[in-house]
Tab-separated table of N, CA and C in Angstrom:
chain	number	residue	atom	x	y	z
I	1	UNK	N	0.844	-1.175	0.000
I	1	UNK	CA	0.000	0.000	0.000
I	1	UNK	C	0.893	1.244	0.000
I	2	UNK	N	0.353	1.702	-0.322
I	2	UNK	CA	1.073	3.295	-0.761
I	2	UNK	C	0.684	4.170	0.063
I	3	UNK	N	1.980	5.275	0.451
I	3	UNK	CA	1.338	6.172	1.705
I	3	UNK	C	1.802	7.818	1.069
I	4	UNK	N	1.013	8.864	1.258
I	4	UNK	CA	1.156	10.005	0.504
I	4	UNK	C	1.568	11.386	1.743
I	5	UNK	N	2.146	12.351	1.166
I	5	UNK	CA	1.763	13.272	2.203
I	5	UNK	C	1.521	14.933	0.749
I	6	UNK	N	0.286	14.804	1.193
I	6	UNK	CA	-0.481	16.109	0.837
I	6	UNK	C	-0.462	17.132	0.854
I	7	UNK	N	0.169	17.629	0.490
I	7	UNK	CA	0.334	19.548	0.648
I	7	UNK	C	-0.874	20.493	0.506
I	8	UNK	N	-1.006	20.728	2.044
I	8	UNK	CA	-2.308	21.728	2.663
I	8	UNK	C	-2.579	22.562	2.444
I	9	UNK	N	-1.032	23.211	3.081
I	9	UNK	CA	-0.806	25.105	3.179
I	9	UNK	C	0.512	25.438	2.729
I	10	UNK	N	0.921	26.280	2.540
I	10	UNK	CA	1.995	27.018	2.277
I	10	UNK	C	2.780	26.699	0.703
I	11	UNK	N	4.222	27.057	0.011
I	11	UNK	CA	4.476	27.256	-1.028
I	11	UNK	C	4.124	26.151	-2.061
I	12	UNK	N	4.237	24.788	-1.107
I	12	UNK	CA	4.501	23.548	-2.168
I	12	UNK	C	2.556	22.897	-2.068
I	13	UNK	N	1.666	23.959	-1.558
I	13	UNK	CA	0.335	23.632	-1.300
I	13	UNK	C	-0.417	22.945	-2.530
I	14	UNK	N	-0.978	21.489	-2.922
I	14	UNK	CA	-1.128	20.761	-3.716
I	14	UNK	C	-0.177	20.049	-4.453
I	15	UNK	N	0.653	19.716	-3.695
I	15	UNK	CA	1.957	18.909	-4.556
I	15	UNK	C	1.582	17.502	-3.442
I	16	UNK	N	2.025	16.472	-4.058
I	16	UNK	CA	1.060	15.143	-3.833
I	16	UNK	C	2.897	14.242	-3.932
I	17	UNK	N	2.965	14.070	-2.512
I	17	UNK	CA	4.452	13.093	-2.912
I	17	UNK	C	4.149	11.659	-2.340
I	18	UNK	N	4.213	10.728	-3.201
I	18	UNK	CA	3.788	9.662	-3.687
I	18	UNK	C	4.970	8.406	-3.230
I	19	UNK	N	4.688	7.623	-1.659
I	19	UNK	CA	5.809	6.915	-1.494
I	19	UNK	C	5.371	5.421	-2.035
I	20	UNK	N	5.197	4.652	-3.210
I	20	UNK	CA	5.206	4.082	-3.882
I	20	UNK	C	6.357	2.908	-4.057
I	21	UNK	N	7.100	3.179	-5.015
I	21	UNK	CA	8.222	2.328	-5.477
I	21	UNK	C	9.698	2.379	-4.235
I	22	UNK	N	9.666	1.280	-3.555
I	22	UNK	CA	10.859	1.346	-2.905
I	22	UNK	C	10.387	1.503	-1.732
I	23	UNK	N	11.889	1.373	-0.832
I	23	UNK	CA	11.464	1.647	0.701
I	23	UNK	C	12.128	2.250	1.453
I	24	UNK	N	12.906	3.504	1.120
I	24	UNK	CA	13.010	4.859	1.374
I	24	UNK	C	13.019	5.775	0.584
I	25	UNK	N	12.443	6.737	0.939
I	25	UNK	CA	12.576	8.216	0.261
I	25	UNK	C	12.765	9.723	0.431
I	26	UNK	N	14.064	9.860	0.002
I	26	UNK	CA	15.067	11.308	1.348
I	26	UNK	C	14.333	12.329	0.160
I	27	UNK	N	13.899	13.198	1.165
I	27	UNK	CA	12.736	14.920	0.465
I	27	UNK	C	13.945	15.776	0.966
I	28	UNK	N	14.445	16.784	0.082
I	28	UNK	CA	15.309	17.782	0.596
I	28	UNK	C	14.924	18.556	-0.444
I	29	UNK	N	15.625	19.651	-0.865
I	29	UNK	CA	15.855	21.065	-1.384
I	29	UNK	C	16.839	20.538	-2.909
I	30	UNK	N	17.856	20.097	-2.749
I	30	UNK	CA	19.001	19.546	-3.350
I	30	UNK	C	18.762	18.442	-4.264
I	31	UNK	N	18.352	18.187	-5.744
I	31	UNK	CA	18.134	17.245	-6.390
I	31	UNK	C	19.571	15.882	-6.657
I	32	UNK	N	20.474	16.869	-6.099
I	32	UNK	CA	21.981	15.603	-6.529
I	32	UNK	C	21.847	15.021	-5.145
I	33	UNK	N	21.646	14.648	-4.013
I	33	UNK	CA	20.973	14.279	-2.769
I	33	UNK	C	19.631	13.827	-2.406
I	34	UNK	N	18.665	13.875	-3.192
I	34	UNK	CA	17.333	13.558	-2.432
I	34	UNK	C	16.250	13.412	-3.806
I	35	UNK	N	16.081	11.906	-3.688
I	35	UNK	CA	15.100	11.817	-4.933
I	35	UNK	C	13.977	12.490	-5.030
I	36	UNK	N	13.607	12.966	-3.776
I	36	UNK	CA	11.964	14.127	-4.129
I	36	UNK	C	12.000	15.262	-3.540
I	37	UNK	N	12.437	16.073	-4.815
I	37	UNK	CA	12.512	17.888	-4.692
I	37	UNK	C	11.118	18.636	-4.302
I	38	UNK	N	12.063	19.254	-2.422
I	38	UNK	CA	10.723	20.270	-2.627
I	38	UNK	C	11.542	21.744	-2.628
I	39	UNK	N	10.938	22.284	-3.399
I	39	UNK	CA	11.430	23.314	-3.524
I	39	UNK	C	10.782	24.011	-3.003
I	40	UNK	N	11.282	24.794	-1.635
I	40	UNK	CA	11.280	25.643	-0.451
I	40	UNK	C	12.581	26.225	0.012
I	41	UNK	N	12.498	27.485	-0.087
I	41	UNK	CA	14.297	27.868	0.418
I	41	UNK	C	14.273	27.407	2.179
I	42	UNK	N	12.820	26.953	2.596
I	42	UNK	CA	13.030	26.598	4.322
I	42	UNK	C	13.405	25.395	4.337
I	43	UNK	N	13.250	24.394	3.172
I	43	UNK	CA	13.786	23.237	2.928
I	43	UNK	C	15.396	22.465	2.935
I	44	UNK	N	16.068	22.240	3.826
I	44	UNK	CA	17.244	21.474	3.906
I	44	UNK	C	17.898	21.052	2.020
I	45	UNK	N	18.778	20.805	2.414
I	45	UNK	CA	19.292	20.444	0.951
I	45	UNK	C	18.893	18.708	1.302
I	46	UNK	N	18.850	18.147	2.435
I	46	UNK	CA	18.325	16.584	2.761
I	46	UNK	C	17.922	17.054	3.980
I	47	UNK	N	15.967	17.149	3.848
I	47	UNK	CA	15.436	17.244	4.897
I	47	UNK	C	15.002	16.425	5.737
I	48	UNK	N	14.374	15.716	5.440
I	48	UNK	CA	13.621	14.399	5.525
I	48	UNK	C	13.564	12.855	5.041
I	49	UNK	N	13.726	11.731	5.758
I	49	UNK	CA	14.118	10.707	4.929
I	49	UNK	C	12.581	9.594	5.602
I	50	UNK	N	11.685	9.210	4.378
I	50	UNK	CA	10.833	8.157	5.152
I	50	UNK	C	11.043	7.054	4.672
I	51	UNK	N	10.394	5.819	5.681
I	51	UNK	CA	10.860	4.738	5.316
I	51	UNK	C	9.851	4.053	5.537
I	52	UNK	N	9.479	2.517	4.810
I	52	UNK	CA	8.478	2.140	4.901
I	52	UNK	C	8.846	0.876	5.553
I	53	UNK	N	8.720	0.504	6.809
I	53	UNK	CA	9.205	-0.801	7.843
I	53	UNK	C	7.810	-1.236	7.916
I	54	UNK	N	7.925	-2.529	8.264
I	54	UNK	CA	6.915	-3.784	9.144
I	54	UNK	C	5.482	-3.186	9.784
I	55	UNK	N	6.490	-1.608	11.097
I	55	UNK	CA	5.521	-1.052	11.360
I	55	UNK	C	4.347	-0.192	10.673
I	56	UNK	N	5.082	0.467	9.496
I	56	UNK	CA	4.452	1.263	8.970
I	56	UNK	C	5.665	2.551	8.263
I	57	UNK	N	4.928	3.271	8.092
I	57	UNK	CA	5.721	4.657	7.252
I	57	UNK	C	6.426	5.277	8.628
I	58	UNK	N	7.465	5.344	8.580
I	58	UNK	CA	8.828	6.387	9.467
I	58	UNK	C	9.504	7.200	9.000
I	59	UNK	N	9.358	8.582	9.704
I	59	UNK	CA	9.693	9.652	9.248
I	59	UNK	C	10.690	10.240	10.208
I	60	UNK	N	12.084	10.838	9.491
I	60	UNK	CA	12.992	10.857	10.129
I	60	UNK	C	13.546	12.121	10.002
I	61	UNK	N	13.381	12.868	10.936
I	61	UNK	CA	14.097	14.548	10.408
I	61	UNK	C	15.533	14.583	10.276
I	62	UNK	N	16.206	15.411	9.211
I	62	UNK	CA	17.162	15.536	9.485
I	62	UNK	C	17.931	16.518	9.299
I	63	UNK	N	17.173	17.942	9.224
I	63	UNK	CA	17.253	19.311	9.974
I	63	UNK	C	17.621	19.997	10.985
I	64	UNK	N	18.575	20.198	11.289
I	64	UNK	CA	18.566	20.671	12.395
I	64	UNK	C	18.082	22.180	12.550
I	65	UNK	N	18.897	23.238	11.532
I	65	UNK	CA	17.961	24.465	11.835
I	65	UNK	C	16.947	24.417	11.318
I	66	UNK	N	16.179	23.783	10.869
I	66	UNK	CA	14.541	24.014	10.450
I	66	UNK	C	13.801	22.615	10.438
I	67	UNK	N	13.496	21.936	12.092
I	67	UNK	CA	13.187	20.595	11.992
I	67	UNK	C	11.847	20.326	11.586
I	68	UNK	N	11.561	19.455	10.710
I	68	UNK	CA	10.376	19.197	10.726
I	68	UNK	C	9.417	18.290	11.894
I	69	UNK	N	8.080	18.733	11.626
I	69	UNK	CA	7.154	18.977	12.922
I	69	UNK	C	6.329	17.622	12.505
I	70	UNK	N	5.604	17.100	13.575
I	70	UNK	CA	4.116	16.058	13.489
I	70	UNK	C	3.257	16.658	14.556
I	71	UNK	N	2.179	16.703	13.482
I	71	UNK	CA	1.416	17.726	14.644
I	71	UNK	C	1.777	18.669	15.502
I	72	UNK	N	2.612	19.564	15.259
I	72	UNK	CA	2.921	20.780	15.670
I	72	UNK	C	4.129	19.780	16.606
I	73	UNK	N	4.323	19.516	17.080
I	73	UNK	CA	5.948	18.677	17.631
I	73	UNK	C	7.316	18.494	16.754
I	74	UNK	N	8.298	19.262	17.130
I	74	UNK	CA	9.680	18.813	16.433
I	74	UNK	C	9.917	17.467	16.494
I	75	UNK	N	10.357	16.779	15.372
I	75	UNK	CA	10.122	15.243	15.428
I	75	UNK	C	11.851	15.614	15.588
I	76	UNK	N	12.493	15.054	16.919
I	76	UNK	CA	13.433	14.762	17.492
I	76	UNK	C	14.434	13.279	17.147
I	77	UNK	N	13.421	12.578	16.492
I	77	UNK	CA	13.552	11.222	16.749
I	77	UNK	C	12.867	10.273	15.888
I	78	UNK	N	13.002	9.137	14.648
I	78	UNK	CA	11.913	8.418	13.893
I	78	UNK	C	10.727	8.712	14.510
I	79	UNK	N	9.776	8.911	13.418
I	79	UNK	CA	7.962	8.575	14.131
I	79	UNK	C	7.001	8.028	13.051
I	80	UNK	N	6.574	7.281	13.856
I	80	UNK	CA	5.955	6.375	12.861
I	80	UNK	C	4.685	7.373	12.229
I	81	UNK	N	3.768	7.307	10.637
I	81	UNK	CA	3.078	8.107	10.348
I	81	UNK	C	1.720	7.969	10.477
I	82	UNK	N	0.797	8.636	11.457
I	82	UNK	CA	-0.635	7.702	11.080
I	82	UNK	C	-1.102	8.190	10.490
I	83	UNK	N	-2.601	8.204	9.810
I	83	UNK	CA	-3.133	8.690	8.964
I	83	UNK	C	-4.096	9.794	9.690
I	84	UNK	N	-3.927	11.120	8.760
I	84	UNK	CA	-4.051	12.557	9.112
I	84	UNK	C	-3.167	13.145	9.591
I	85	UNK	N	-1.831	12.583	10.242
I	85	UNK	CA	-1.090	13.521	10.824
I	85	UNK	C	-0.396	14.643	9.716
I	86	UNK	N	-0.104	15.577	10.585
I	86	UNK	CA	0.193	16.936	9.562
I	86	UNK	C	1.485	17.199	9.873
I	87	UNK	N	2.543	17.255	8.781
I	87	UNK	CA	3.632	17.335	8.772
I	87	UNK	C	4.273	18.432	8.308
I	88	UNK	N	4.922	19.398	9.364
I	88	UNK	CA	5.752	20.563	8.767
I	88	UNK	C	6.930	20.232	8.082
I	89	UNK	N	7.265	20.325	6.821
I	89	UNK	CA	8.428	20.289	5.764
I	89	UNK	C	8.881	22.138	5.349
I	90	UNK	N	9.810	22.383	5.876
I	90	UNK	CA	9.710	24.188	5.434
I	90	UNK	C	8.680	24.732	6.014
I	91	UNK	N	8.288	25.320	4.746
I	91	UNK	CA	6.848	26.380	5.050
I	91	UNK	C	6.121	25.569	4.601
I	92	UNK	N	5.828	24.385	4.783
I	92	UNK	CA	4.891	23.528	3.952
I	92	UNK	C	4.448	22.565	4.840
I	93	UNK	N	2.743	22.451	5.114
I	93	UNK	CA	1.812	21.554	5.664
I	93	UNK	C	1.441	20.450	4.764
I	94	UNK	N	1.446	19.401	4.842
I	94	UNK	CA	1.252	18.327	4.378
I	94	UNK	C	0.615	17.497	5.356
I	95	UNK	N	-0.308	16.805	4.918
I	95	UNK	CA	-1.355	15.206	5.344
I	95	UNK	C	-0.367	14.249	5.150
I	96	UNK	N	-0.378	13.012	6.129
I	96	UNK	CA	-0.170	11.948	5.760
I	96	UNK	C	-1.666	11.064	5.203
I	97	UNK	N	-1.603	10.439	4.477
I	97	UNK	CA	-2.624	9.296	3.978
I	97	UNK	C	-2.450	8.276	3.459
I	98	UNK	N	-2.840	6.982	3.725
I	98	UNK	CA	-2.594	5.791	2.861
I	98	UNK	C	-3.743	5.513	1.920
I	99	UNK	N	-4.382	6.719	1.893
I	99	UNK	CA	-5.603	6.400	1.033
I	99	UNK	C	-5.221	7.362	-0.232
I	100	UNK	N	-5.379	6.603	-1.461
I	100	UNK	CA	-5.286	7.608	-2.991
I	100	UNK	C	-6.234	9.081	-3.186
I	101	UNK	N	-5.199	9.622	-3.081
I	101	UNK	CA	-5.810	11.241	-3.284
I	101	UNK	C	-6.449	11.060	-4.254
I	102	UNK	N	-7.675	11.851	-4.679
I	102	UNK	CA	-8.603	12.091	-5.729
I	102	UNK	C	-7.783	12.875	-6.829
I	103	UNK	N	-7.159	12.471	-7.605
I	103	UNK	CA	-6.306	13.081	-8.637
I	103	UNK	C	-7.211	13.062	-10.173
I	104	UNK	N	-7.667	14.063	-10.734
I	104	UNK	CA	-8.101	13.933	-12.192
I	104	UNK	C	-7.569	13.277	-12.997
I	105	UNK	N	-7.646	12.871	-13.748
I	105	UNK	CA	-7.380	11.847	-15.004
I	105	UNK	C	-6.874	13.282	-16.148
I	106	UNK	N	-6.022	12.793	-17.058
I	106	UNK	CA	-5.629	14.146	-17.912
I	106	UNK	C	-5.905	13.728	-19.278
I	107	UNK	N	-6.818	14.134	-20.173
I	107	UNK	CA	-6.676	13.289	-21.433
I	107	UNK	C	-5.937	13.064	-22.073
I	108	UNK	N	-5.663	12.648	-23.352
I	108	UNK	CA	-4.270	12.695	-23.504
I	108	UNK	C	-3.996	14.208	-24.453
I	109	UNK	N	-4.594	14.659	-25.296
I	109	UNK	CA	-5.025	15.458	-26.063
I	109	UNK	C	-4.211	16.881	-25.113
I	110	UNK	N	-4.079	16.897	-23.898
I	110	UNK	CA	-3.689	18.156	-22.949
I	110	UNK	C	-2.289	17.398	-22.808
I	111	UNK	N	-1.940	16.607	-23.265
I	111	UNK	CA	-0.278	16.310	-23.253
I	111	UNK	C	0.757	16.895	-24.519
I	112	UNK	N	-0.467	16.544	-25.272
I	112	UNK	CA	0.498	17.059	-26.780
I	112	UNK	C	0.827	18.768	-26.684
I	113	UNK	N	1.935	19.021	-26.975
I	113	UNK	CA	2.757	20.114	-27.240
I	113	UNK	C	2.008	21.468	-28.003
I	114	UNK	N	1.395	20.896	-28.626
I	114	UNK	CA	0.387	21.655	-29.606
I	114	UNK	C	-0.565	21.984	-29.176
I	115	UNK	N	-1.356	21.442	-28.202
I	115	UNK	CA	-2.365	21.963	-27.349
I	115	UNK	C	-3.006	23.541	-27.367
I	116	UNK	N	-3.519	23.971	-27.521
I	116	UNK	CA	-4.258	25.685	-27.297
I	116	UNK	C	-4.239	25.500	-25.631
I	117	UNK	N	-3.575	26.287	-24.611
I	117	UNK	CA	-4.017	26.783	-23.501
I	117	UNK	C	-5.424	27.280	-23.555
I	118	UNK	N	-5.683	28.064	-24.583
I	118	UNK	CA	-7.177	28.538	-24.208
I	118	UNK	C	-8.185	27.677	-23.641
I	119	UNK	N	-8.118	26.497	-24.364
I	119	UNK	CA	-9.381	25.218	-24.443
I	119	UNK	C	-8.921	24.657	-22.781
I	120	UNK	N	-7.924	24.664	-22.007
I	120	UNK	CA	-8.086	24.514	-20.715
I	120	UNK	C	-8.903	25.031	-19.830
I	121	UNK	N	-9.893	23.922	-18.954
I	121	UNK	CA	-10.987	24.732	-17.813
I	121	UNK	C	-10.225	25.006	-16.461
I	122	UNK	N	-10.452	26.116	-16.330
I	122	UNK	CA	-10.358	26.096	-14.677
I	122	UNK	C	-11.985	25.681	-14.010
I	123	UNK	N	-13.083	25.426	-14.274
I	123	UNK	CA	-14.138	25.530	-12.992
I	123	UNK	C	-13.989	24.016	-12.480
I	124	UNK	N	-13.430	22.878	-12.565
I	124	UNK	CA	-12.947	21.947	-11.595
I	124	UNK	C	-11.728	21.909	-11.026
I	125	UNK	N	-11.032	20.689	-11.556
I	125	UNK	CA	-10.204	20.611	-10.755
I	125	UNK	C	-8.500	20.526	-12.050
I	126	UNK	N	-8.264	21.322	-12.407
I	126	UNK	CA	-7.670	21.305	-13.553
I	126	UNK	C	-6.228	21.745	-13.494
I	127	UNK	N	-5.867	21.729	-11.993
I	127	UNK	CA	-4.613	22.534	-12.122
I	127	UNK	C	-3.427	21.146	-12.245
I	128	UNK	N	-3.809	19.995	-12.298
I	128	UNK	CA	-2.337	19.277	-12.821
I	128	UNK	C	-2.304	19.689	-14.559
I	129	UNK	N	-3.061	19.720	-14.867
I	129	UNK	CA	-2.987	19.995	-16.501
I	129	UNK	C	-2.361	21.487	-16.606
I	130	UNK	N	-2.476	22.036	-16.026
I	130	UNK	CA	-1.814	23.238	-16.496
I	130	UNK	C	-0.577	23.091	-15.751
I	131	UNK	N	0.135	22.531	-14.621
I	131	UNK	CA	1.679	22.375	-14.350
I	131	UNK	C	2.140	21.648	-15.746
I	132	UNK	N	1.595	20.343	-16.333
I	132	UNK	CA	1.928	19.859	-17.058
I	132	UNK	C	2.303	20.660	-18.017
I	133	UNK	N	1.173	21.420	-18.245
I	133	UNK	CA	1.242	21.934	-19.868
I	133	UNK	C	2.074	23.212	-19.816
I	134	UNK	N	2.544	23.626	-18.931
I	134	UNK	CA	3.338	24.976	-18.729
I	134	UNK	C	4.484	24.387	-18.621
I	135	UNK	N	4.731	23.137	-18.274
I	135	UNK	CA	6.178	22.211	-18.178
I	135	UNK	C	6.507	22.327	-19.845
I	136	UNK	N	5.412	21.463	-20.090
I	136	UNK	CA	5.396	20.890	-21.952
I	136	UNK	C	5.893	22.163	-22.684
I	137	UNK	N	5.414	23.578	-22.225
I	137	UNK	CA	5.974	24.851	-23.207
I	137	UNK	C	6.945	25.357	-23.296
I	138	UNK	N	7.942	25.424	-21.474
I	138	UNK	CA	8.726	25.193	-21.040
I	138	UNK	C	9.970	24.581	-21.673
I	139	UNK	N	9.698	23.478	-22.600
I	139	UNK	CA	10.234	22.258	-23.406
I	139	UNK	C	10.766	21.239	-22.157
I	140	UNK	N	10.338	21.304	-20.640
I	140	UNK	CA	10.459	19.784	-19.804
I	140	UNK	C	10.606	19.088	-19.802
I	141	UNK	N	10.727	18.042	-19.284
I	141	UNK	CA	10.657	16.551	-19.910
I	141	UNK	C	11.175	15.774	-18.345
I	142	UNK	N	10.580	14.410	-18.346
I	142	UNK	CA	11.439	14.270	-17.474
I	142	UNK	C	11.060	13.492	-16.407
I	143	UNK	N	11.503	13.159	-14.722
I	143	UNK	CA	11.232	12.415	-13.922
I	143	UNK	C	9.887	13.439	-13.386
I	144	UNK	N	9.516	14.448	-13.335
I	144	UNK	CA	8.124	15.317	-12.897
I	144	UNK	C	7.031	14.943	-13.957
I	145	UNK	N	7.534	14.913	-14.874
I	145	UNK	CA	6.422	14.656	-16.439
I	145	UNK	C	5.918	13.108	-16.300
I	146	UNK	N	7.141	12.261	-16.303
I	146	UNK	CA	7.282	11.434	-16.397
I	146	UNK	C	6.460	10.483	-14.788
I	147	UNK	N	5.821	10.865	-14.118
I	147	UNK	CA	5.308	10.254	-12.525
I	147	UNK	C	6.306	9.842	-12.025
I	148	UNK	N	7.062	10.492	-11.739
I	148	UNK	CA	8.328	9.256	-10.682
I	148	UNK	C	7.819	9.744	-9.052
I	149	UNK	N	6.482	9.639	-8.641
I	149	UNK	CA	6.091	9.755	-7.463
I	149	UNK	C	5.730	10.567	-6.902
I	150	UNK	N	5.891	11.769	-7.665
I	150	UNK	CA	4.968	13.378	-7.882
I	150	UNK	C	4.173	13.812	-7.996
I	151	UNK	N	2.807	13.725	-7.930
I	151	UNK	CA	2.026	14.150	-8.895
I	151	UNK	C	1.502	16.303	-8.402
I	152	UNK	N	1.334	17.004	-9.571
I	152	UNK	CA	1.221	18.215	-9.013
I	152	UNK	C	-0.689	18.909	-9.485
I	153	UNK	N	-1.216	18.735	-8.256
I	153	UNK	CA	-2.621	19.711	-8.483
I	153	UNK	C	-2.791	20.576	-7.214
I	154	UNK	N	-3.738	21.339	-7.423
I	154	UNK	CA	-4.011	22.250	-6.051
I	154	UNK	C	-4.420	23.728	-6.517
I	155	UNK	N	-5.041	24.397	-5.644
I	155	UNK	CA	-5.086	25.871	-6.422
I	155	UNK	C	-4.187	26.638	-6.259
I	156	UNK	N	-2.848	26.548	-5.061
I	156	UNK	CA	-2.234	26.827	-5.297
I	156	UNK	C	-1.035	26.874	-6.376
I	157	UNK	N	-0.821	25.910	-6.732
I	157	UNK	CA	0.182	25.182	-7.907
I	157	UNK	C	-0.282	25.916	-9.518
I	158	UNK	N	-1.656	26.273	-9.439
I	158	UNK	CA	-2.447	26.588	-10.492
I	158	UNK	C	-2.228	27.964	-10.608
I	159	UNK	N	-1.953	29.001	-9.425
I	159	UNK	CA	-1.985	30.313	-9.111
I	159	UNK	C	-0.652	30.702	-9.402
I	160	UNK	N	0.183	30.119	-9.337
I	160	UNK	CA	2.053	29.839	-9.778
I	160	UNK	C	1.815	30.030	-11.336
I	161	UNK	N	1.370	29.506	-11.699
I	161	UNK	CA	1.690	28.995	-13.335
I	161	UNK	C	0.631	30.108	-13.628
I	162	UNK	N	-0.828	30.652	-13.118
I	162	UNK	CA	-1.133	31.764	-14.065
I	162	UNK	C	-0.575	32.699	-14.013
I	163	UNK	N	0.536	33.015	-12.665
I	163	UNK	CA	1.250	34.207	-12.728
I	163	UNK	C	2.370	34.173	-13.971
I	164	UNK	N	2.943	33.366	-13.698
I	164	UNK	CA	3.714	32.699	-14.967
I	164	UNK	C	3.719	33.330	-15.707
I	165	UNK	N	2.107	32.475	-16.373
I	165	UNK	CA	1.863	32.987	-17.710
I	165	UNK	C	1.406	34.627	-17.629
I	166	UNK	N	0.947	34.769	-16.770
I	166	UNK	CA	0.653	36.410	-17.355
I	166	UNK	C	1.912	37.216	-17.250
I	167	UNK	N	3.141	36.979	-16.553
I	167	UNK	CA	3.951	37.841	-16.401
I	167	UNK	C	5.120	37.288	-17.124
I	168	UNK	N	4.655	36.299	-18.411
I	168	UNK	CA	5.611	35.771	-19.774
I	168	UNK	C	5.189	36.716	-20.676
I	169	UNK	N	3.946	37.600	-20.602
I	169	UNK	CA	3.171	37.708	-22.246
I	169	UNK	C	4.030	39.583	-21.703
């Protein structure tokens, strides 16, 4: 089973990190160090390392000036993850869950390169399609494009990329 932690509040708010394949996974700042980039300047270059044991998901700070929290507590020490606990990473609130986030489906038609931005909706839930497709214009490519345990929606994530775009044109 697969265990997630959800981004609530703050910069990385709707970014969905996906512990899946394998049985650790170090979150830092620093991509030559830590297979899942969060990009937060409050973020360690290797912040966090979880692991998936017998007991369950263990989360291991390894911050010292900016430790990350469980439920408002500096995690001092491994802690195992239950489901709902809220995890400070940086400036960033995150859920733990072993249950699959409600993620939209993307057609494929919003992958191709050629795509019109216009024909994109915002009145659901549409903001992985536009990280994607602002990646795709970008010319991206890659382990984020590609799912390596990432996935990116949220209204925040969506509010990034229209600034983006309005302050490209």
């Amino acid at each position: 089973m697969a265990g997630y932690l959800i981004g609530e509040e703050g910069p990385l708010a709707g970014l969905i990190v996906r512990f899946e394949e394998g049985t650790e996974w170090a979150m830092g700042r620093d991509p030559d160090v830590v297979g899942i980039v969060l990009e937060d300047p409050m973020v360690s270059r290797k912040h966090v390392v979880c692991r998936l044991t017998a007991e369950g998901y263990i989360l291991e700070n390894l911050s010292a000036v900016n430790p990350a929290t469980q439920n408002g507590m500096i995690i001092s020490e491994p802690v195992l993850l239950r489901e709902g606990d809220i995890i400070q990473i940086g400036n960033t609130f995150f859920r733990f869950s072993e249950k699959l986030p409600k993620v939209e489906v993307l057609p494929p038609s919003l992958m191709e390169e050629t795509a019109d931005l216009s024909s994109l909706s915002v009145s659901s839930s549409p903001e992985a399609k536009w990280m994607i497709k602002s990646q795709l214009r970008e010319g991206k490519k890659g382990p984020d494009l590609d799912n390596l345990g990432v996935l990116l929606h949220g209204y925040s994530a969506l509010q990034k990329v229209l600034n983006k775009l309005a302050n490209s044109k």
